[in-house]
Amino acid sequence: MVREKITVSTRTLQWKCVESAADSKRLLYGRFILSPLMKGQADTIGIAMRRALLGEIEGTCITRAKSEKISHEYSTITGIQESVHEILMNLKEIVLRSNLYGTCEASICVRGPGYVTAQDIILPPYVEIVDNTQHIASLTEPIELVIGLQIEKNRGYLIKAPNTFKDGSYPIDPVFMPVRNANHSIHSYENGNKEILFLEIWTNGSLTPKEALHEASRNLIDLLIPFLHTKEENLNLEDNQHIVPLPPFTFYDKLAKLTKNKKKMALKSIFIDQSELPPRIYNCLKRSNIYTLLDLLNNSQEDLMKMEHFRIEDVKQILGILEKNFVIDLPKGPKIVFESLGQFIYSESG
């Protein structure tokens, strides 16, 4: 366990990890402080952060298991000590971490006698097991256990419908939340006019408490970004229930003015991971072979919406990030100014 002496800053708002511990590979603990806060601010931040920690962070879980030898969930298999239901519950407890988006396949193929543990799961390279010693089953006879697995990354928890049992495939109710628990407490000083916020975070090992705090903060900010737009969008929900108006997102016309090779090369050298994109959007673009700003600007709004798992909110978020980090002035002046990450490119218009 690591503890640090708490010192309160009287100037700018600061946060610090004051205690950390690892009870096991699947139970990590961290205690953080944020100070100085005005009266009432600690409770506002603490409540929001706790909800974001428990509900807004994505995790990776096994969501389905399939085996031809299984007749139903509560059956038993000769030569296996556990029932099918117990094996499914053990698979539910396996802790994974990944940069996966959506679903992928994995498998188990073991011959007994012996113990089947998490290290016997054959995984794709972008998924890893946090604790290889987690128990799955005990094979008491020289039989072969073959199980196909489906792995998914999501948030919250899901309850599978009973009618989804088919063809020897059994759903597993996943708990995607990497944060096991989160608490906040408040310490007041200066006659109650100033406050210190204490945040306690327990995770399952797929994220450290510090990583969970960072991820929850970023997700909370993403939820509030729409309120920062100065122009209000007028939606007629009765007439257009499925249409959400968007600012124009056709950057290709703007890019056409930068026709010289050296300017295209400059755009090609700016990678999308420099644009503070959320991991899910970044992974979608990467899977569509969009790696640089030049690749992104060569796609229209319609092109992006055709990508798998891409939503209209993602397009809006990309637009907001580009407008924040990249300034493009078009017809108003005689010059186009493209500013990005400290790089400036000028070209004569017309």
PDB file of C-alpha atoms in Angstrom, residues 10-311:
ATOM      1  CA  THR A  10      -4.595  27.480  -1.729  1.00  0.00           C
ATOM      2  CA  ARG A  11      -4.242  28.572  -5.328  1.00  0.00           C
ATOM      3  CA  THR A  12      -5.247  26.617  -8.457  1.00  0.00           C
ATOM      4  CA  LEU A  13      -7.481  23.537  -8.497  1.00  0.00           C
ATOM      5  CA  GLN A  14      -5.340  20.387  -8.286  1.00  0.00           C
ATOM      6  CA  TRP A  15      -5.857  16.649  -7.946  1.00  0.00           C
ATOM      7  CA  LYS A  16      -3.554  14.003  -6.501  1.00  0.00           C
ATOM      8  CA  CYS A  17      -3.452  10.279  -5.736  1.00  0.00           C
ATOM      9  CA  VAL A  18      -2.838  10.012  -1.991  1.00  0.00           C
ATOM     10  CA  GLU A  19      -3.241   6.247  -1.528  1.00  0.00           C
ATOM     11  CA  SER A  20      -3.042   3.148  -3.722  1.00  0.00           C
ATOM     12  CA  ALA A  21      -3.155  -0.577  -3.072  1.00  0.00           C
ATOM     13  CA  ALA A  22      -3.371  -3.870  -4.970  1.00  0.00           C
ATOM     14  CA  ASP A  23      -5.134  -6.574  -2.960  1.00  0.00           C
ATOM     15  CA  SER A  24      -4.873  -8.920  -5.954  1.00  0.00           C
ATOM     16  CA  LYS A  25      -4.665  -8.785  -9.735  1.00  0.00           C
ATOM     17  CA  ARG A  26      -8.440  -8.367  -9.789  1.00  0.00           C
ATOM     18  CA  LEU A  27      -8.849  -5.796  -7.033  1.00  0.00           C
ATOM     19  CA  LEU A  28      -7.046  -2.445  -7.219  1.00  0.00           C
ATOM     20  CA  TYR A  29      -7.711   0.533  -4.979  1.00  0.00           C
ATOM     21  CA  GLY A  30      -6.959   4.239  -5.306  1.00  0.00           C
ATOM     22  CA  ARG A  31      -7.800   7.316  -3.220  1.00  0.00           C
ATOM     23  CA  PHE A  32      -7.675  10.761  -4.807  1.00  0.00           C
ATOM     24  CA  ILE A  33      -8.201  14.343  -3.658  1.00  0.00           C
ATOM     25  CA  LEU A  34      -9.324  17.435  -5.556  1.00  0.00           C
ATOM     26  CA  SER A  35      -8.843  20.871  -3.955  1.00  0.00           C
ATOM     27  CA  PRO A  36      -9.453  23.673  -3.234  1.00  0.00           C
ATOM     28  CA  LEU A  37     -13.179  23.784  -4.009  1.00  0.00           C
ATOM     29  CA  MET A  38     -15.799  26.334  -3.075  1.00  0.00           C
ATOM     30  CA  LYS A  39     -18.639  25.332  -0.793  1.00  0.00           C
ATOM     31  CA  GLY A  40     -20.997  22.882  -2.562  1.00  0.00           C
ATOM     32  CA  GLN A  41     -18.690  22.132  -5.493  1.00  0.00           C
ATOM     33  CA  ALA A  42     -17.258  18.936  -3.978  1.00  0.00           C
ATOM     34  CA  ASP A  43     -20.684  17.292  -3.767  1.00  0.00           C
ATOM     35  CA  THR A  44     -21.537  18.334  -7.343  1.00  0.00           C
ATOM     36  CA  ILE A  45     -18.344  16.828  -8.733  1.00  0.00           C
ATOM     37  CA  GLY A  46     -18.385  13.781  -6.446  1.00  0.00           C
ATOM     38  CA  ILE A  47     -21.896  12.667  -7.407  1.00  0.00           C
ATOM     39  CA  ALA A  48     -21.251  13.151 -11.134  1.00  0.00           C
ATOM     40  CA  MET A  49     -17.897  11.370 -11.017  1.00  0.00           C
ATOM     41  CA  ARG A  50     -19.295   8.396  -9.108  1.00  0.00           C
ATOM     42  CA  ARG A  51     -22.039   7.892 -11.688  1.00  0.00           C
ATOM     43  CA  ALA A  52     -19.550   8.278 -14.547  1.00  0.00           C
ATOM     44  CA  LEU A  53     -17.141   5.803 -12.925  1.00  0.00           C
ATOM     45  CA  LEU A  54     -19.850   3.169 -12.473  1.00  0.00           C
ATOM     46  CA  GLY A  55     -21.840   3.714 -15.660  1.00  0.00           C
ATOM     47  CA  GLU A  56     -19.805   5.391 -18.414  1.00  0.00           C
ATOM     48  CA  ILE A  57     -16.594   3.334 -18.608  1.00  0.00           C
ATOM     49  CA  GLU A  58     -16.416   0.454 -21.083  1.00  0.00           C
ATOM     50  CA  GLY A  59     -15.189  -3.010 -20.161  1.00  0.00           C
ATOM     51  CA  THR A  60     -14.600  -6.331 -21.935  1.00  0.00           C
ATOM     52  CA  CYS A  61     -16.489  -9.526 -21.052  1.00  0.00           C
ATOM     53  CA  ILE A  62     -17.354 -12.991 -22.338  1.00  0.00           C
ATOM     54  CA  THR A  63     -20.992 -12.754 -23.456  1.00  0.00           C
ATOM     55  CA  ARG A  64     -21.707 -16.173 -25.007  1.00  0.00           C
ATOM     56  CA  ALA A  65     -20.420 -19.739 -24.853  1.00  0.00           C
ATOM     57  CA  LYS A  66     -21.106 -22.565 -27.318  1.00  0.00           C
ATOM     58  CA  SER A  67     -20.438 -26.301 -27.159  1.00  0.00           C
ATOM     59  CA  GLU A  68     -21.989 -29.167 -29.091  1.00  0.00           C
ATOM     60  CA  LYS A  69     -21.854 -31.445 -26.016  1.00  0.00           C
ATOM     61  CA  ILE A  70     -24.148 -29.243 -23.932  1.00  0.00           C
ATOM     62  CA  SER A  71     -27.826 -30.170 -24.027  1.00  0.00           C
ATOM     63  CA  HIS A  72     -29.068 -27.392 -21.720  1.00  0.00           C
ATOM     64  CA  GLU A  73     -27.690 -24.896 -19.208  1.00  0.00           C
ATOM     65  CA  TYR A  74     -28.316 -26.998 -16.106  1.00  0.00           C
ATOM     66  CA  SER A  75     -26.996 -30.269 -17.487  1.00  0.00           C
ATOM     67  CA  THR A  76     -23.815 -32.053 -16.430  1.00  0.00           C
ATOM     68  CA  ILE A  77     -21.065 -33.548 -18.581  1.00  0.00           C
ATOM     69  CA  THR A  78     -19.456 -36.847 -17.669  1.00  0.00           C
ATOM     70  CA  GLY A  79     -15.855 -36.274 -16.657  1.00  0.00           C
ATOM     71  CA  ILE A  80     -16.355 -32.630 -15.646  1.00  0.00           C
ATOM     72  CA  GLN A  81     -16.767 -31.825 -11.979  1.00  0.00           C
ATOM     73  CA  GLU A  82     -18.748 -28.612 -12.490  1.00  0.00           C
ATOM     74  CA  SER A  83     -22.200 -28.339 -14.025  1.00  0.00           C
ATOM     75  CA  VAL A  84     -22.682 -26.352 -17.225  1.00  0.00           C
ATOM     76  CA  HIS A  85     -24.222 -23.526 -15.211  1.00  0.00           C
ATOM     77  CA  GLU A  86     -21.178 -23.346 -12.925  1.00  0.00           C
ATOM     78  CA  ILE A  87     -18.849 -23.233 -15.940  1.00  0.00           C
ATOM     79  CA  LEU A  88     -20.869 -20.349 -17.420  1.00  0.00           C
ATOM     80  CA  MET A  89     -20.682 -18.468 -14.106  1.00  0.00           C
ATOM     81  CA  ASN A  90     -16.910 -18.999 -14.007  1.00  0.00           C
ATOM     82  CA  LEU A  91     -16.599 -17.657 -17.550  1.00  0.00           C
ATOM     83  CA  LYS A  92     -18.638 -14.620 -16.499  1.00  0.00           C
ATOM     84  CA  GLU A  93     -16.030 -13.805 -13.829  1.00  0.00           C
ATOM     85  CA  ILE A  94     -13.060 -13.823 -16.243  1.00  0.00           C
ATOM     86  CA  VAL A  95     -11.521 -10.316 -16.299  1.00  0.00           C
ATOM     87  CA  LEU A  96     -10.318  -9.092 -19.700  1.00  0.00           C
ATOM     88  CA  ARG A  97      -8.900  -5.874 -21.053  1.00  0.00           C
ATOM     89  CA  SER A  98      -8.756  -4.846 -24.707  1.00  0.00           C
ATOM     90  CA  ASN A  99      -8.919  -2.091 -27.283  1.00  0.00           C
ATOM     91  CA  LEU A 100     -11.716  -4.038 -28.964  1.00  0.00           C
ATOM     92  CA  TYR A 101     -14.825  -2.374 -30.330  1.00  0.00           C
ATOM     93  CA  GLY A 102     -17.872  -4.574 -30.916  1.00  0.00           C
ATOM     94  CA  THR A 103     -17.429  -8.353 -30.644  1.00  0.00           C
ATOM     95  CA  CYS A 104     -14.800 -10.981 -31.422  1.00  0.00           C
ATOM     96  CA  GLU A 105     -14.385 -14.745 -31.100  1.00  0.00           C
ATOM     97  CA  ALA A 106     -12.245 -16.839 -28.731  1.00  0.00           C
ATOM     98  CA  SER A 107     -12.121 -20.518 -27.793  1.00  0.00           C
ATOM     99  CA  ILE A 108     -11.108 -23.158 -25.251  1.00  0.00           C
ATOM    100  CA  CYS A 109      -9.758 -26.561 -26.289  1.00  0.00           C
ATOM    101  CA  VAL A 110      -8.354 -28.640 -23.421  1.00  0.00           C
ATOM    102  CA  ARG A 111      -7.954 -32.372 -22.848  1.00  0.00           C
ATOM    103  CA  GLY A 112      -8.203 -33.811 -19.332  1.00  0.00           C
ATOM    104  CA  PRO A 113      -7.640 -34.793 -16.733  1.00  0.00           C
ATOM    105  CA  GLY A 114      -6.632 -31.452 -15.232  1.00  0.00           C
ATOM    106  CA  TYR A 115      -7.805 -27.967 -14.411  1.00  0.00           C
ATOM    107  CA  VAL A 116      -9.059 -25.501 -17.002  1.00  0.00           C
ATOM    108  CA  THR A 117      -8.126 -21.906 -16.173  1.00  0.00           C
ATOM    109  CA  ALA A 118      -8.216 -18.540 -17.904  1.00  0.00           C
ATOM    110  CA  GLN A 119      -4.795 -19.138 -19.455  1.00  0.00           C
ATOM    111  CA  ASP A 120      -6.360 -21.903 -21.592  1.00  0.00           C
ATOM    112  CA  ILE A 121      -8.519 -19.372 -23.454  1.00  0.00           C
ATOM    113  CA  ILE A 122      -7.232 -18.746 -26.996  1.00  0.00           C
ATOM    114  CA  LEU A 123      -7.649 -15.005 -27.573  1.00  0.00           C
ATOM    115  CA  PRO A 124      -7.060 -12.568 -30.446  1.00  0.00           C
ATOM    116  CA  PRO A 125      -3.935 -10.396 -29.958  1.00  0.00           C
ATOM    117  CA  TYR A 126      -5.880  -7.257 -28.967  1.00  0.00           C
ATOM    118  CA  VAL A 127      -7.519  -8.955 -25.954  1.00  0.00           C
ATOM    119  CA  GLU A 128      -5.597  -9.977 -22.848  1.00  0.00           C
ATOM    120  CA  ILE A 129      -6.426 -11.742 -19.590  1.00  0.00           C
ATOM    121  CA  VAL A 130      -5.838  -9.902 -16.324  1.00  0.00           C
ATOM    122  CA  ASP A 131      -5.548 -13.012 -14.107  1.00  0.00           C
ATOM    123  CA  ASN A 132      -4.536 -16.272 -15.813  1.00  0.00           C
ATOM    124  CA  THR A 133      -5.257 -18.314 -12.666  1.00  0.00           C
ATOM    125  CA  GLN A 134      -9.041 -17.805 -12.716  1.00  0.00           C
ATOM    126  CA  HIS A 135     -10.724 -21.210 -12.539  1.00  0.00           C
ATOM    127  CA  ILE A 136     -13.137 -22.414 -15.239  1.00  0.00           C
ATOM    128  CA  ALA A 137     -13.584 -26.195 -14.843  1.00  0.00           C
ATOM    129  CA  SER A 138     -12.052 -29.403 -13.455  1.00  0.00           C
ATOM    130  CA  LEU A 139     -11.687 -32.333 -15.861  1.00  0.00           C
ATOM    131  CA  THR A 140     -11.610 -35.615 -13.927  1.00  0.00           C
ATOM    132  CA  GLU A 141     -11.345 -37.940 -16.956  1.00  0.00           C
ATOM    133  CA  PRO A 142      -9.377 -37.922 -20.249  1.00  0.00           C
ATOM    134  CA  ILE A 143     -12.088 -36.093 -22.152  1.00  0.00           C
ATOM    135  CA  GLU A 144     -11.814 -33.077 -24.432  1.00  0.00           C
ATOM    136  CA  LEU A 145     -13.513 -29.810 -23.527  1.00  0.00           C
ATOM    137  CA  VAL A 146     -14.163 -27.551 -26.531  1.00  0.00           C
ATOM    138  CA  ILE A 147     -16.010 -24.271 -26.011  1.00  0.00           C
ATOM    139  CA  GLY A 148     -16.447 -21.395 -28.436  1.00  0.00           C
ATOM    140  CA  LEU A 149     -16.641 -17.953 -26.840  1.00  0.00           C
ATOM    141  CA  GLN A 150     -17.944 -14.565 -27.884  1.00  0.00           C
ATOM    142  CA  ILE A 151     -16.231 -11.500 -26.385  1.00  0.00           C
ATOM    143  CA  GLU A 152     -17.743  -8.030 -26.369  1.00  0.00           C
ATOM    144  CA  LYS A 153     -16.751  -4.573 -25.192  1.00  0.00           C
ATOM    145  CA  ASN A 154     -19.533  -2.399 -23.833  1.00  0.00           C
ATOM    146  CA  ARG A 155     -20.595  -0.499 -20.720  1.00  0.00           C
ATOM    147  CA  GLY A 156     -22.956  -1.171 -17.828  1.00  0.00           C
ATOM    148  CA  TYR A 157     -24.469  -4.633 -17.621  1.00  0.00           C
ATOM    149  CA  LEU A 158     -26.807  -6.660 -19.809  1.00  0.00           C
ATOM    150  CA  ILE A 159     -29.431  -9.291 -19.011  1.00  0.00           C
ATOM    151  CA  LYS A 160     -29.888 -11.761 -21.852  1.00  0.00           C
ATOM    152  CA  ALA A 161     -33.394 -12.831 -22.792  1.00  0.00           C
ATOM    153  CA  PRO A 162     -34.227 -16.492 -21.956  1.00  0.00           C
ATOM    154  CA  ASN A 163     -35.160 -17.294 -25.553  1.00  0.00           C
ATOM    155  CA  THR A 164     -31.639 -16.635 -26.818  1.00  0.00           C
ATOM    156  CA  PHE A 165     -30.550 -20.221 -26.065  1.00  0.00           C
ATOM    157  CA  LYS A 166     -30.089 -21.958 -29.404  1.00  0.00           C
ATOM    158  CA  ASP A 167     -27.831 -24.456 -31.175  1.00  0.00           C
ATOM    159  CA  GLY A 168     -25.834 -25.201 -28.039  1.00  0.00           C
ATOM    160  CA  SER A 169     -25.046 -21.506 -27.640  1.00  0.00           C
ATOM    161  CA  TYR A 170     -25.654 -20.011 -24.204  1.00  0.00           C
ATOM    162  CA  PRO A 171     -25.680 -16.282 -23.367  1.00  0.00           C
ATOM    163  CA  ILE A 172     -23.824 -14.999 -20.326  1.00  0.00           C
ATOM    164  CA  ASP A 173     -25.147 -11.935 -18.509  1.00  0.00           C
ATOM    165  CA  PRO A 174     -22.073  -9.677 -18.654  1.00  0.00           C
ATOM    166  CA  VAL A 175     -21.059  -6.994 -16.165  1.00  0.00           C
ATOM    167  CA  PHE A 176     -18.895  -4.728 -18.294  1.00  0.00           C
ATOM    168  CA  MET A 177     -18.134  -2.217 -15.511  1.00  0.00           C
ATOM    169  CA  PRO A 178     -14.406  -2.249 -14.682  1.00  0.00           C
ATOM    170  CA  VAL A 179     -15.092  -0.154 -11.546  1.00  0.00           C
ATOM    171  CA  ARG A 180     -16.261  -2.389  -8.685  1.00  0.00           C
ATOM    172  CA  ASN A 181     -17.158   0.473  -6.360  1.00  0.00           C
ATOM    173  CA  ALA A 182     -16.692   4.240  -6.026  1.00  0.00           C
ATOM    174  CA  ASN A 183     -17.250   6.529  -3.040  1.00  0.00           C
ATOM    175  CA  HIS A 184     -16.763  10.213  -2.396  1.00  0.00           C
ATOM    176  CA  SER A 185     -16.406  12.175   0.815  1.00  0.00           C
ATOM    177  CA  ILE A 186     -15.891  15.843   1.642  1.00  0.00           C
ATOM    178  CA  HIS A 187     -13.643  17.652   4.087  1.00  0.00           C
ATOM    179  CA  SER A 188     -14.476  21.308   4.861  1.00  0.00           C
ATOM    180  CA  TYR A 189     -12.090  23.963   6.138  1.00  0.00           C
ATOM    181  CA  GLU A 190     -11.877  27.760   6.511  1.00  0.00           C
ATOM    182  CA  ASN A 191     -15.177  27.803   8.426  1.00  0.00           C
ATOM    183  CA  GLY A 192     -16.885  25.692   5.767  1.00  0.00           C
ATOM    184  CA  ASN A 193     -16.107  28.027   2.862  1.00  0.00           C
ATOM    185  CA  LYS A 194     -13.573  25.702   1.227  1.00  0.00           C
ATOM    186  CA  GLU A 195     -13.796  21.964   0.554  1.00  0.00           C
ATOM    187  CA  ILE A 196     -11.594  18.998  -0.363  1.00  0.00           C
ATOM    188  CA  LEU A 197     -13.137  16.180  -2.395  1.00  0.00           C
ATOM    189  CA  PHE A 198     -11.961  12.624  -1.644  1.00  0.00           C
ATOM    190  CA  LEU A 199     -12.650   9.949  -4.285  1.00  0.00           C
ATOM    191  CA  GLU A 200     -12.170   6.245  -3.565  1.00  0.00           C
ATOM    192  CA  ILE A 201     -12.113   3.849  -6.525  1.00  0.00           C
ATOM    193  CA  TRP A 202     -11.949   0.030  -6.618  1.00  0.00           C
ATOM    194  CA  THR A 203     -11.418  -1.654 -10.005  1.00  0.00           C
ATOM    195  CA  ASN A 204     -11.330  -5.250 -11.259  1.00  0.00           C
ATOM    196  CA  GLY A 205      -7.779  -4.898 -12.584  1.00  0.00           C
ATOM    197  CA  SER A 206      -8.649  -4.275 -16.232  1.00  0.00           C
ATOM    198  CA  LEU A 207      -8.056  -0.586 -15.475  1.00  0.00           C
ATOM    199  CA  THR A 208      -6.088   1.027 -12.689  1.00  0.00           C
ATOM    200  CA  PRO A 209      -8.046   3.468 -10.492  1.00  0.00           C
ATOM    201  CA  LYS A 210      -6.093   6.332 -12.071  1.00  0.00           C
ATOM    202  CA  GLU A 211      -6.999   5.130 -15.591  1.00  0.00           C
ATOM    203  CA  ALA A 212     -10.645   4.768 -14.538  1.00  0.00           C
ATOM    204  CA  LEU A 213     -10.645   8.323 -13.151  1.00  0.00           C
ATOM    205  CA  HIS A 214      -9.200   9.663 -16.405  1.00  0.00           C
ATOM    206  CA  GLU A 215     -11.656   7.704 -18.572  1.00  0.00           C
ATOM    207  CA  ALA A 216     -14.694   8.704 -16.484  1.00  0.00           C
ATOM    208  CA  SER A 217     -13.651  12.370 -16.573  1.00  0.00           C
ATOM    209  CA  ARG A 218     -13.279  12.333 -20.341  1.00  0.00           C
ATOM    210  CA  ASN A 219     -16.636  10.584 -20.845  1.00  0.00           C
ATOM    211  CA  LEU A 220     -18.339  13.063 -18.529  1.00  0.00           C
ATOM    212  CA  ILE A 221     -16.866  15.967 -20.485  1.00  0.00           C
ATOM    213  CA  ASP A 222     -18.018  14.402 -23.769  1.00  0.00           C
ATOM    214  CA  LEU A 223     -21.581  14.284 -22.441  1.00  0.00           C
ATOM    215  CA  LEU A 224     -21.515  18.004 -21.623  1.00  0.00           C
ATOM    216  CA  ILE A 225     -19.817  19.279 -24.793  1.00  0.00           C
ATOM    217  CA  PRO A 226     -23.136  19.826 -26.694  1.00  0.00           C
ATOM    218  CA  PHE A 227     -24.143  22.465 -24.128  1.00  0.00           C
ATOM    219  CA  LEU A 228     -21.045  24.502 -25.032  1.00  0.00           C
ATOM    220  CA  HIS A 229     -22.279  25.154 -28.577  1.00  0.00           C
ATOM    221  CA  THR A 230     -23.425  28.743 -28.855  1.00  0.00           C
ATOM    222  CA  LYS A 231     -25.953  28.062 -31.624  1.00  0.00           C
ATOM    223  CA  GLU A 232     -29.082  26.261 -30.506  1.00  0.00           C
ATOM    224  CA  GLU A 233     -30.436  23.580 -32.798  1.00  0.00           C
ATOM    225  CA  ASN A 234     -34.165  23.767 -33.441  1.00  0.00           C
ATOM    226  CA  LEU A 235     -35.602  20.280 -33.786  1.00  0.00           C
ATOM    227  CA  ASN A 236     -39.144  19.530 -34.881  1.00  0.00           C
ATOM    228  CA  LEU A 237     -39.474  16.099 -33.334  1.00  0.00           C
ATOM    229  CA  GLU A 238     -43.044  15.562 -34.508  1.00  0.00           C
ATOM    230  CA  ASP A 239     -42.287  15.975 -38.200  1.00  0.00           C
ATOM    231  CA  ASN A 240     -38.715  14.667 -38.275  1.00  0.00           C
ATOM    232  CA  GLN A 241     -38.321  12.112 -35.527  1.00  0.00           C
ATOM    233  CA  HIS A 242     -35.281  10.459 -37.082  1.00  0.00           C
ATOM    234  CA  ILE A 243     -33.555  13.500 -38.623  1.00  0.00           C
ATOM    235  CA  VAL A 244     -30.933  15.374 -36.644  1.00  0.00           C
ATOM    236  CA  PRO A 245     -29.640  18.538 -38.384  1.00  0.00           C
ATOM    237  CA  LEU A 246     -25.869  18.757 -38.554  1.00  0.00           C
ATOM    238  CA  PRO A 247     -23.482  21.525 -39.506  1.00  0.00           C
ATOM    239  CA  PRO A 248     -21.958  20.895 -42.925  1.00  0.00           C
ATOM    240  CA  PHE A 249     -19.236  18.266 -42.756  1.00  0.00           C
ATOM    241  CA  THR A 250     -17.855  18.301 -46.275  1.00  0.00           C
ATOM    242  CA  PHE A 251     -14.256  19.276 -45.759  1.00  0.00           C
ATOM    243  CA  TYR A 252     -13.122  18.003 -49.132  1.00  0.00           C
ATOM    244  CA  ASP A 253     -14.032  21.318 -50.817  1.00  0.00           C
ATOM    245  CA  LYS A 254     -11.930  23.135 -48.265  1.00  0.00           C
ATOM    246  CA  LEU A 255      -9.085  20.733 -48.819  1.00  0.00           C
ATOM    247  CA  ALA A 256      -9.243  21.311 -52.591  1.00  0.00           C
ATOM    248  CA  LYS A 257      -7.823  24.797 -52.097  1.00  0.00           C
ATOM    249  CA  LEU A 258      -4.680  23.253 -50.619  1.00  0.00           C
ATOM    250  CA  THR A 259      -3.563  21.689 -53.888  1.00  0.00           C
ATOM    251  CA  LYS A 260       0.165  21.826 -53.570  1.00  0.00           C
ATOM    252  CA  ASN A 261       1.938  18.600 -52.711  1.00  0.00           C
ATOM    253  CA  LYS A 262       3.808  20.064 -49.753  1.00  0.00           C
ATOM    254  CA  LYS A 263       0.517  21.057 -48.122  1.00  0.00           C
ATOM    255  CA  LYS A 264      -0.974  17.614 -48.728  1.00  0.00           C
ATOM    256  CA  MET A 265       2.133  16.084 -47.248  1.00  0.00           C
ATOM    257  CA  ALA A 266       1.682  18.277 -44.166  1.00  0.00           C
ATOM    258  CA  LEU A 267      -1.892  17.062 -43.752  1.00  0.00           C
ATOM    259  CA  LYS A 268      -0.728  13.496 -44.285  1.00  0.00           C
ATOM    260  CA  SER A 269       1.744  13.841 -41.419  1.00  0.00           C
ATOM    261  CA  ILE A 270      -0.985  14.721 -38.883  1.00  0.00           C
ATOM    262  CA  PHE A 271      -2.418  11.485 -37.477  1.00  0.00           C
ATOM    263  CA  ILE A 272      -5.946  11.232 -36.088  1.00  0.00           C
ATOM    264  CA  ASP A 273      -4.672  10.081 -32.702  1.00  0.00           C
ATOM    265  CA  GLN A 274      -3.364  13.635 -32.255  1.00  0.00           C
ATOM    266  CA  SER A 275      -6.933  14.982 -32.346  1.00  0.00           C
ATOM    267  CA  GLU A 276      -8.156  13.782 -28.920  1.00  0.00           C
ATOM    268  CA  LEU A 277     -10.782  11.512 -30.479  1.00  0.00           C
ATOM    269  CA  PRO A 278     -12.615   9.144 -28.098  1.00  0.00           C
ATOM    270  CA  PRO A 279     -11.285   5.550 -28.311  1.00  0.00           C
ATOM    271  CA  ARG A 280     -14.460   4.171 -29.903  1.00  0.00           C
ATOM    272  CA  ILE A 281     -14.468   6.761 -32.735  1.00  0.00           C
ATOM    273  CA  TYR A 282     -10.706   6.364 -33.208  1.00  0.00           C
ATOM    274  CA  ASN A 283     -11.079   2.575 -33.553  1.00  0.00           C
ATOM    275  CA  CYS A 284     -13.919   2.958 -36.086  1.00  0.00           C
ATOM    276  CA  LEU A 285     -11.814   5.283 -38.247  1.00  0.00           C
ATOM    277  CA  LYS A 286      -8.764   3.060 -37.947  1.00  0.00           C
ATOM    278  CA  ARG A 287     -10.735  -0.004 -39.072  1.00  0.00           C
ATOM    279  CA  SER A 288     -11.781   1.979 -42.157  1.00  0.00           C
ATOM    280  CA  ASN A 289      -8.115   2.730 -42.963  1.00  0.00           C
ATOM    281  CA  ILE A 290      -8.378   6.363 -41.878  1.00  0.00           C
ATOM    282  CA  TYR A 291      -5.086   7.152 -40.169  1.00  0.00           C
ATOM    283  CA  THR A 292      -4.282  10.781 -40.972  1.00  0.00           C
ATOM    284  CA  LEU A 293      -6.095  14.089 -41.225  1.00  0.00           C
ATOM    285  CA  LEU A 294      -5.806  13.869 -45.011  1.00  0.00           C
ATOM    286  CA  ASP A 295      -7.617  10.504 -44.948  1.00  0.00           C
ATOM    287  CA  LEU A 296     -10.363  11.989 -42.762  1.00  0.00           C
ATOM    288  CA  LEU A 297     -10.866  15.120 -44.867  1.00  0.00           C
ATOM    289  CA  ASN A 298     -11.263  12.996 -47.970  1.00  0.00           C
ATOM    290  CA  ASN A 299     -14.501  11.577 -46.494  1.00  0.00           C
ATOM    291  CA  SER A 300     -17.838  13.339 -46.442  1.00  0.00           C
ATOM    292  CA  GLN A 301     -20.447  13.064 -43.705  1.00  0.00           C
ATOM    293  CA  GLU A 302     -22.251  10.444 -45.795  1.00  0.00           C
ATOM    294  CA  ASP A 303     -19.061   8.396 -46.173  1.00  0.00           C
ATOM    295  CA  LEU A 304     -18.533   8.312 -42.424  1.00  0.00           C
ATOM    296  CA  MET A 305     -22.140   7.319 -41.729  1.00  0.00           C
ATOM    297  CA  LYS A 306     -21.677   4.248 -43.931  1.00  0.00           C
ATOM    298  CA  MET A 307     -18.980   2.937 -41.593  1.00  0.00           C
ATOM    299  CA  GLU A 308     -19.930   0.043 -39.319  1.00  0.00           C
ATOM    300  CA  HIS A 309     -21.002   1.039 -35.791  1.00  0.00           C
ATOM    301  CA  PHE A 310     -20.724   4.755 -36.668  1.00  0.00           C
ATOM    302  CA  ARG A 311     -23.459   7.018 -35.317  1.00  0.00           C
TER     303      ARG A 311
END
